[in-house]
PDB file of C-alpha atoms in Angstrom:
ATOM      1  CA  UNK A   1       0.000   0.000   0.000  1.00 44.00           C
ATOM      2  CA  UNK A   2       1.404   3.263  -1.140  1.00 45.00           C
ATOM      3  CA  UNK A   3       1.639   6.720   1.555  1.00 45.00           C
ATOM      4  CA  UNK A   4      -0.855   8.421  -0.737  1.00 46.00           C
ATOM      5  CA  UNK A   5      -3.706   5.104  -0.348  1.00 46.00           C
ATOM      6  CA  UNK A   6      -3.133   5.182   4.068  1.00 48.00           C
ATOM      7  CA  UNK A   7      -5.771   6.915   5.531  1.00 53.00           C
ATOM      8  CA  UNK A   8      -8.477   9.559   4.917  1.00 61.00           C
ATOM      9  CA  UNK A   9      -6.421  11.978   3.053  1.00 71.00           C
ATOM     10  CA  UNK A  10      -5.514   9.456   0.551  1.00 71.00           C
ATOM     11  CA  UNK A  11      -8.591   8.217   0.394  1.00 67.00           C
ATOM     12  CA  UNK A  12     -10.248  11.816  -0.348  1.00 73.00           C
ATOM     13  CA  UNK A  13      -7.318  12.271  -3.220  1.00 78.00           C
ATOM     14  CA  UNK A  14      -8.298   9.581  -4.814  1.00 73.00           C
ATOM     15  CA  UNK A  15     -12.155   9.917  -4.929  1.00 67.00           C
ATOM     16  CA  UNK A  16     -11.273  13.861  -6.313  1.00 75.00           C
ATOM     17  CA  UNK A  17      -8.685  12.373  -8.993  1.00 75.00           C
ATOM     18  CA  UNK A  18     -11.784  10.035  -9.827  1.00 71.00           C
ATOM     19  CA  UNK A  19     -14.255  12.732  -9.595  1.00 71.00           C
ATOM     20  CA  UNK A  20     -11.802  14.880 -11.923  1.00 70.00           C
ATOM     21  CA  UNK A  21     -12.055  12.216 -14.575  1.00 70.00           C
ATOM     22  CA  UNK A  22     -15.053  11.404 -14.250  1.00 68.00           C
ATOM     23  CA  UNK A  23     -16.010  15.399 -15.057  1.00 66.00           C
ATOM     24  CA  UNK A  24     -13.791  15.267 -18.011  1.00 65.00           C
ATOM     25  CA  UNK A  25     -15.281  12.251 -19.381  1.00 62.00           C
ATOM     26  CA  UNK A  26     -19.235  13.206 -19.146  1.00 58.00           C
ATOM     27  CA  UNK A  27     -18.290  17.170 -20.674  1.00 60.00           C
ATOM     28  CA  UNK A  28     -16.710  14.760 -23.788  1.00 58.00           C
ATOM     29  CA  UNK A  29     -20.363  13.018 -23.769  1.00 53.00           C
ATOM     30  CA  UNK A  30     -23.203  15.140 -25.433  1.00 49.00           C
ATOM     31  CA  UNK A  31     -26.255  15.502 -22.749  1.00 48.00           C
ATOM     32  CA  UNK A  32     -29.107  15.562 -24.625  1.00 48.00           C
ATOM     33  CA  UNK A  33     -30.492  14.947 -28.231  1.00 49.00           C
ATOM     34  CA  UNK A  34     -29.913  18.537 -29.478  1.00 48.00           C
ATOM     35  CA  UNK A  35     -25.971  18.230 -28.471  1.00 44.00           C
ATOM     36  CA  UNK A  36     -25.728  15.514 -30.893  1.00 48.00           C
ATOM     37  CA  UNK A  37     -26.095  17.935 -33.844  1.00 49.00           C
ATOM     38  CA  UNK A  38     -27.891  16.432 -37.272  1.00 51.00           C
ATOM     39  CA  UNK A  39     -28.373  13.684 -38.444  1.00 49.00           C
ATOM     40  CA  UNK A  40     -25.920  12.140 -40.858  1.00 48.00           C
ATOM     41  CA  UNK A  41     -28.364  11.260 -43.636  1.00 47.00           C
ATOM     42  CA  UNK A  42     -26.281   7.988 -44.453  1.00 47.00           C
ATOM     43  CA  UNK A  43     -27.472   5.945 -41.816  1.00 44.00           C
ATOM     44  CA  UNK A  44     -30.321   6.209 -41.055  1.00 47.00           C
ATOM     45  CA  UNK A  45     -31.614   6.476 -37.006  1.00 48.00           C
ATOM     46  CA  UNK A  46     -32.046   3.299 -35.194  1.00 45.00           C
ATOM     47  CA  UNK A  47     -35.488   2.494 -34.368  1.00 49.00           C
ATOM     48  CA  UNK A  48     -35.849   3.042 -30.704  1.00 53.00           C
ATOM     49  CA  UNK A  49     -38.098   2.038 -28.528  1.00 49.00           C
ATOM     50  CA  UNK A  50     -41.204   4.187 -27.772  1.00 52.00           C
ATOM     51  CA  UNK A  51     -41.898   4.556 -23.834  1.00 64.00           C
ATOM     52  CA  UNK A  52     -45.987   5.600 -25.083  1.00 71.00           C
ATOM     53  CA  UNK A  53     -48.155   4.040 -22.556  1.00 74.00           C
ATOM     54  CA  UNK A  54     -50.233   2.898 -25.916  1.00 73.00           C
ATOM     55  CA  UNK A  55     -47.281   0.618 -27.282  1.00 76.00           C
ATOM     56  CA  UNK A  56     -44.984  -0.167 -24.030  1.00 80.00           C
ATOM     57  CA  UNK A  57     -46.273  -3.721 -23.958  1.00 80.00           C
ATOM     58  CA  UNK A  58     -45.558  -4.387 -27.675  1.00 80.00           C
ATOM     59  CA  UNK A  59     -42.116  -2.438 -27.235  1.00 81.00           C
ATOM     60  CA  UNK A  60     -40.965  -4.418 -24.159  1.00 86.00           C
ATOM     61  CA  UNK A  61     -42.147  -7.833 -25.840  1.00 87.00           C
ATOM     62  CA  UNK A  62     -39.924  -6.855 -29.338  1.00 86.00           C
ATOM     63  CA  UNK A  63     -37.444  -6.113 -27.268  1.00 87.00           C
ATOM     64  CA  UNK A  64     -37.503  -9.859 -25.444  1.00 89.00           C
ATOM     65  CA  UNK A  65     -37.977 -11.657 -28.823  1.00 90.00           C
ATOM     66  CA  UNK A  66     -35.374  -9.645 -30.017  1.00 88.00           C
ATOM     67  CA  UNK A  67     -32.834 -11.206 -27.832  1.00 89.00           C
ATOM     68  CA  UNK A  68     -34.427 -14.429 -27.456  1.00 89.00           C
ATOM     69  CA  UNK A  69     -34.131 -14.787 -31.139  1.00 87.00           C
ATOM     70  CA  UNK A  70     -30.303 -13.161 -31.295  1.00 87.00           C
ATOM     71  CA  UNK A  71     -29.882 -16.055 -28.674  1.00 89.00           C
ATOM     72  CA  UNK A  72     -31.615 -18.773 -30.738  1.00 86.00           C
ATOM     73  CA  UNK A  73     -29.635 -18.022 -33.673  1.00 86.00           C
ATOM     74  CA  UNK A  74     -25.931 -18.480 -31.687  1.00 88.00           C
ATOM     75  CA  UNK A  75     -27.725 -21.725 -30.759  1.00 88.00           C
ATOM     76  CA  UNK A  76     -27.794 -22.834 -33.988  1.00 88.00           C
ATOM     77  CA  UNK A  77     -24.282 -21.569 -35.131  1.00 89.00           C
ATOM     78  CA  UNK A  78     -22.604 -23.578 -32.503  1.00 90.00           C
ATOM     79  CA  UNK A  79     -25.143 -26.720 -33.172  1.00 88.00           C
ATOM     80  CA  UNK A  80     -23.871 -26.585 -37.032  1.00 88.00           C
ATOM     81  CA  UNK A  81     -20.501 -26.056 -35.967  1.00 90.00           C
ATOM     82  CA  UNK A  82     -20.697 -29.345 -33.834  1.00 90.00           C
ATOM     83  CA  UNK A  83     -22.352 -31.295 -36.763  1.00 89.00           C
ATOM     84  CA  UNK A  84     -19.054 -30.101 -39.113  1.00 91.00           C
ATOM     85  CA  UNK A  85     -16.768 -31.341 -36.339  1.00 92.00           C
ATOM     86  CA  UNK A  86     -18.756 -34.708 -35.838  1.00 91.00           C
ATOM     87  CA  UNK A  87     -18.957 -34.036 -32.084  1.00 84.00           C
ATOM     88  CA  UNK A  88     -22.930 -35.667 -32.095  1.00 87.00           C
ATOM     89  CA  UNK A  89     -24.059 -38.958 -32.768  1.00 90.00           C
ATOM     90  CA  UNK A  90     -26.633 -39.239 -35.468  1.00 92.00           C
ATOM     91  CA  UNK A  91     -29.525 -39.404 -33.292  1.00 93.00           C
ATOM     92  CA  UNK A  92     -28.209 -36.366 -31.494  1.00 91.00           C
ATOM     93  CA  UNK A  93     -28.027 -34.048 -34.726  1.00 90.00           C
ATOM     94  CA  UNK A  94     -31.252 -35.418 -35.265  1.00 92.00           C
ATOM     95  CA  UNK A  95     -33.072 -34.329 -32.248  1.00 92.00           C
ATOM     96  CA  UNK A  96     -30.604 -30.917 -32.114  1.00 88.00           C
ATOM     97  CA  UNK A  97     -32.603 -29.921 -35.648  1.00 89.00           C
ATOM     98  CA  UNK A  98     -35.931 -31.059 -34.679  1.00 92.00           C
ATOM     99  CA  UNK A  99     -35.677 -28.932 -31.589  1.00 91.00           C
ATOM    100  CA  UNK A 100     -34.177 -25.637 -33.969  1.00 89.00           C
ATOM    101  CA  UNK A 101     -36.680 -25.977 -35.939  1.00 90.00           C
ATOM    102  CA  UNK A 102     -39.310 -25.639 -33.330  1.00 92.00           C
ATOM    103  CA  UNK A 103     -37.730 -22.353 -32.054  1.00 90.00           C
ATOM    104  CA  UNK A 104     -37.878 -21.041 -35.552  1.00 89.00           C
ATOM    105  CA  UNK A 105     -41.439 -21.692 -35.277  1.00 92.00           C
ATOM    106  CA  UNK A 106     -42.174 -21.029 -32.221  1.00 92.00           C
ATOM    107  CA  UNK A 107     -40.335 -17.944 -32.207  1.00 89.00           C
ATOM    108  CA  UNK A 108     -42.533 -17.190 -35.428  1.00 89.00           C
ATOM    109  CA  UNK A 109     -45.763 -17.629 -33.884  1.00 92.00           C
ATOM    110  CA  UNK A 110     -44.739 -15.152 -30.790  1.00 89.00           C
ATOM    111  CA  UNK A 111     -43.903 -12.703 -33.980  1.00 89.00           C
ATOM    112  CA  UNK A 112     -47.415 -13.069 -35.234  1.00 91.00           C
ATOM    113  CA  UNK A 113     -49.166 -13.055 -31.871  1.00 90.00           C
ATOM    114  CA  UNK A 114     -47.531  -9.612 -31.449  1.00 86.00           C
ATOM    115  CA  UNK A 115     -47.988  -8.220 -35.237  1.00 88.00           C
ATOM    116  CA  UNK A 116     -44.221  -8.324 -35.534  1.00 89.00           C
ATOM    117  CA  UNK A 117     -41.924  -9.954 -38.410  1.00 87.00           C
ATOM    118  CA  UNK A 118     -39.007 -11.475 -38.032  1.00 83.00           C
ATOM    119  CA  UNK A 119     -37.352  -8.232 -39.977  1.00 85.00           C
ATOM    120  CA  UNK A 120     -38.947  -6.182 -36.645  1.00 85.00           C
ATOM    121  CA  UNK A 121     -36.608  -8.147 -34.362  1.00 84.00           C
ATOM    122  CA  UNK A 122     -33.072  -7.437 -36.232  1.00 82.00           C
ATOM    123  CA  UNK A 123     -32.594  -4.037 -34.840  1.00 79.00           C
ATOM    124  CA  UNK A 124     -30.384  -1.528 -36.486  1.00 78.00           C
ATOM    125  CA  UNK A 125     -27.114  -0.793 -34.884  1.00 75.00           C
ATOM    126  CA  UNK A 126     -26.115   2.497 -37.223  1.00 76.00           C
ATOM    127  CA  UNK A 127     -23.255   2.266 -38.265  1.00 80.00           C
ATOM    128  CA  UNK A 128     -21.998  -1.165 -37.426  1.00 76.00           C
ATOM    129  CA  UNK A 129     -25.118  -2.589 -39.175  1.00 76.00           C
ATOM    130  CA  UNK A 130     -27.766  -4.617 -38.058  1.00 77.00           C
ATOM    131  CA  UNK A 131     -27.522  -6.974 -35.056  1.00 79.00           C
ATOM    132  CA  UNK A 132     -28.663 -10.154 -36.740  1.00 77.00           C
ATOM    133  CA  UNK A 133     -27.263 -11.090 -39.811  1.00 76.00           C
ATOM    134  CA  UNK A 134     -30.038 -11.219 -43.339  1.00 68.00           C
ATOM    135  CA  UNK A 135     -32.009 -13.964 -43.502  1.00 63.00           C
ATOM    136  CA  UNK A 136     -31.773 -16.544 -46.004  1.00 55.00           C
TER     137      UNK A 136
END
């Protein structure tokens, strides 16, 4: 332990030197919308989630799907990826697809229940792009 970490007075310098930074970082962060300045017409604004008591419930459940479905999909990559290494019996690969495929459709009938598509849950990340890939 260092002279400037023993007792209250290094304590206190080191909550202001963290206090200091953390000042200088938030004036580098804009505060509101308006600080952000316009819009760069390229890419277009994410679509955000609306906090209007009319749509909250529909919001919160795309949200859910959203990363139930982002989760689903990493599922599958690793089941495939399994499959090319020949880690799974026959009969495993066999019930491993069975059981994707009723997540696809599953997941598919939550979409509907909703009045969402599948395209509703890949949310757009600006400029790094969607978060799910394109479907096939």
């Amino acid at each position: 332990m260092s002279p400037d970490d023993a007792g209250d007075d290094g304590s206190a310098r080191r909550f202001d030197e963290v206090a200091d930074a953390a000042a200088r970082a938030f004036r580098l962060l804009p505060a509101v919308p308006r600080d952000l300045g316009p819009r760069d017409s390229r890419h277009p604004a994410a679509r955000r989630i609306s906090a209007d008591p009319d749509t909250v419930e529909r919001d919160l459940i795309r949200l859910v799907l959203t990363l139930v479905e982002l989760l689903r999909q990493l599922m599958e990559r690793q089941a495939l990826h399994r499959v090319d290494q020949g880690d799974l019996t026959e009969e495993q690969e066999e019930r491993l697809g069975e059981t994707l495929m009723v997540l696809h459709d599953r997941m598919s009938e939550l979409c509907a229940q909703y009045g969402l598509t599948m395209e509703d849950l890949n949310l757009d990340l600006g400029p790094l792009g969607t978060l799910l890939p394109p479907s096939d």
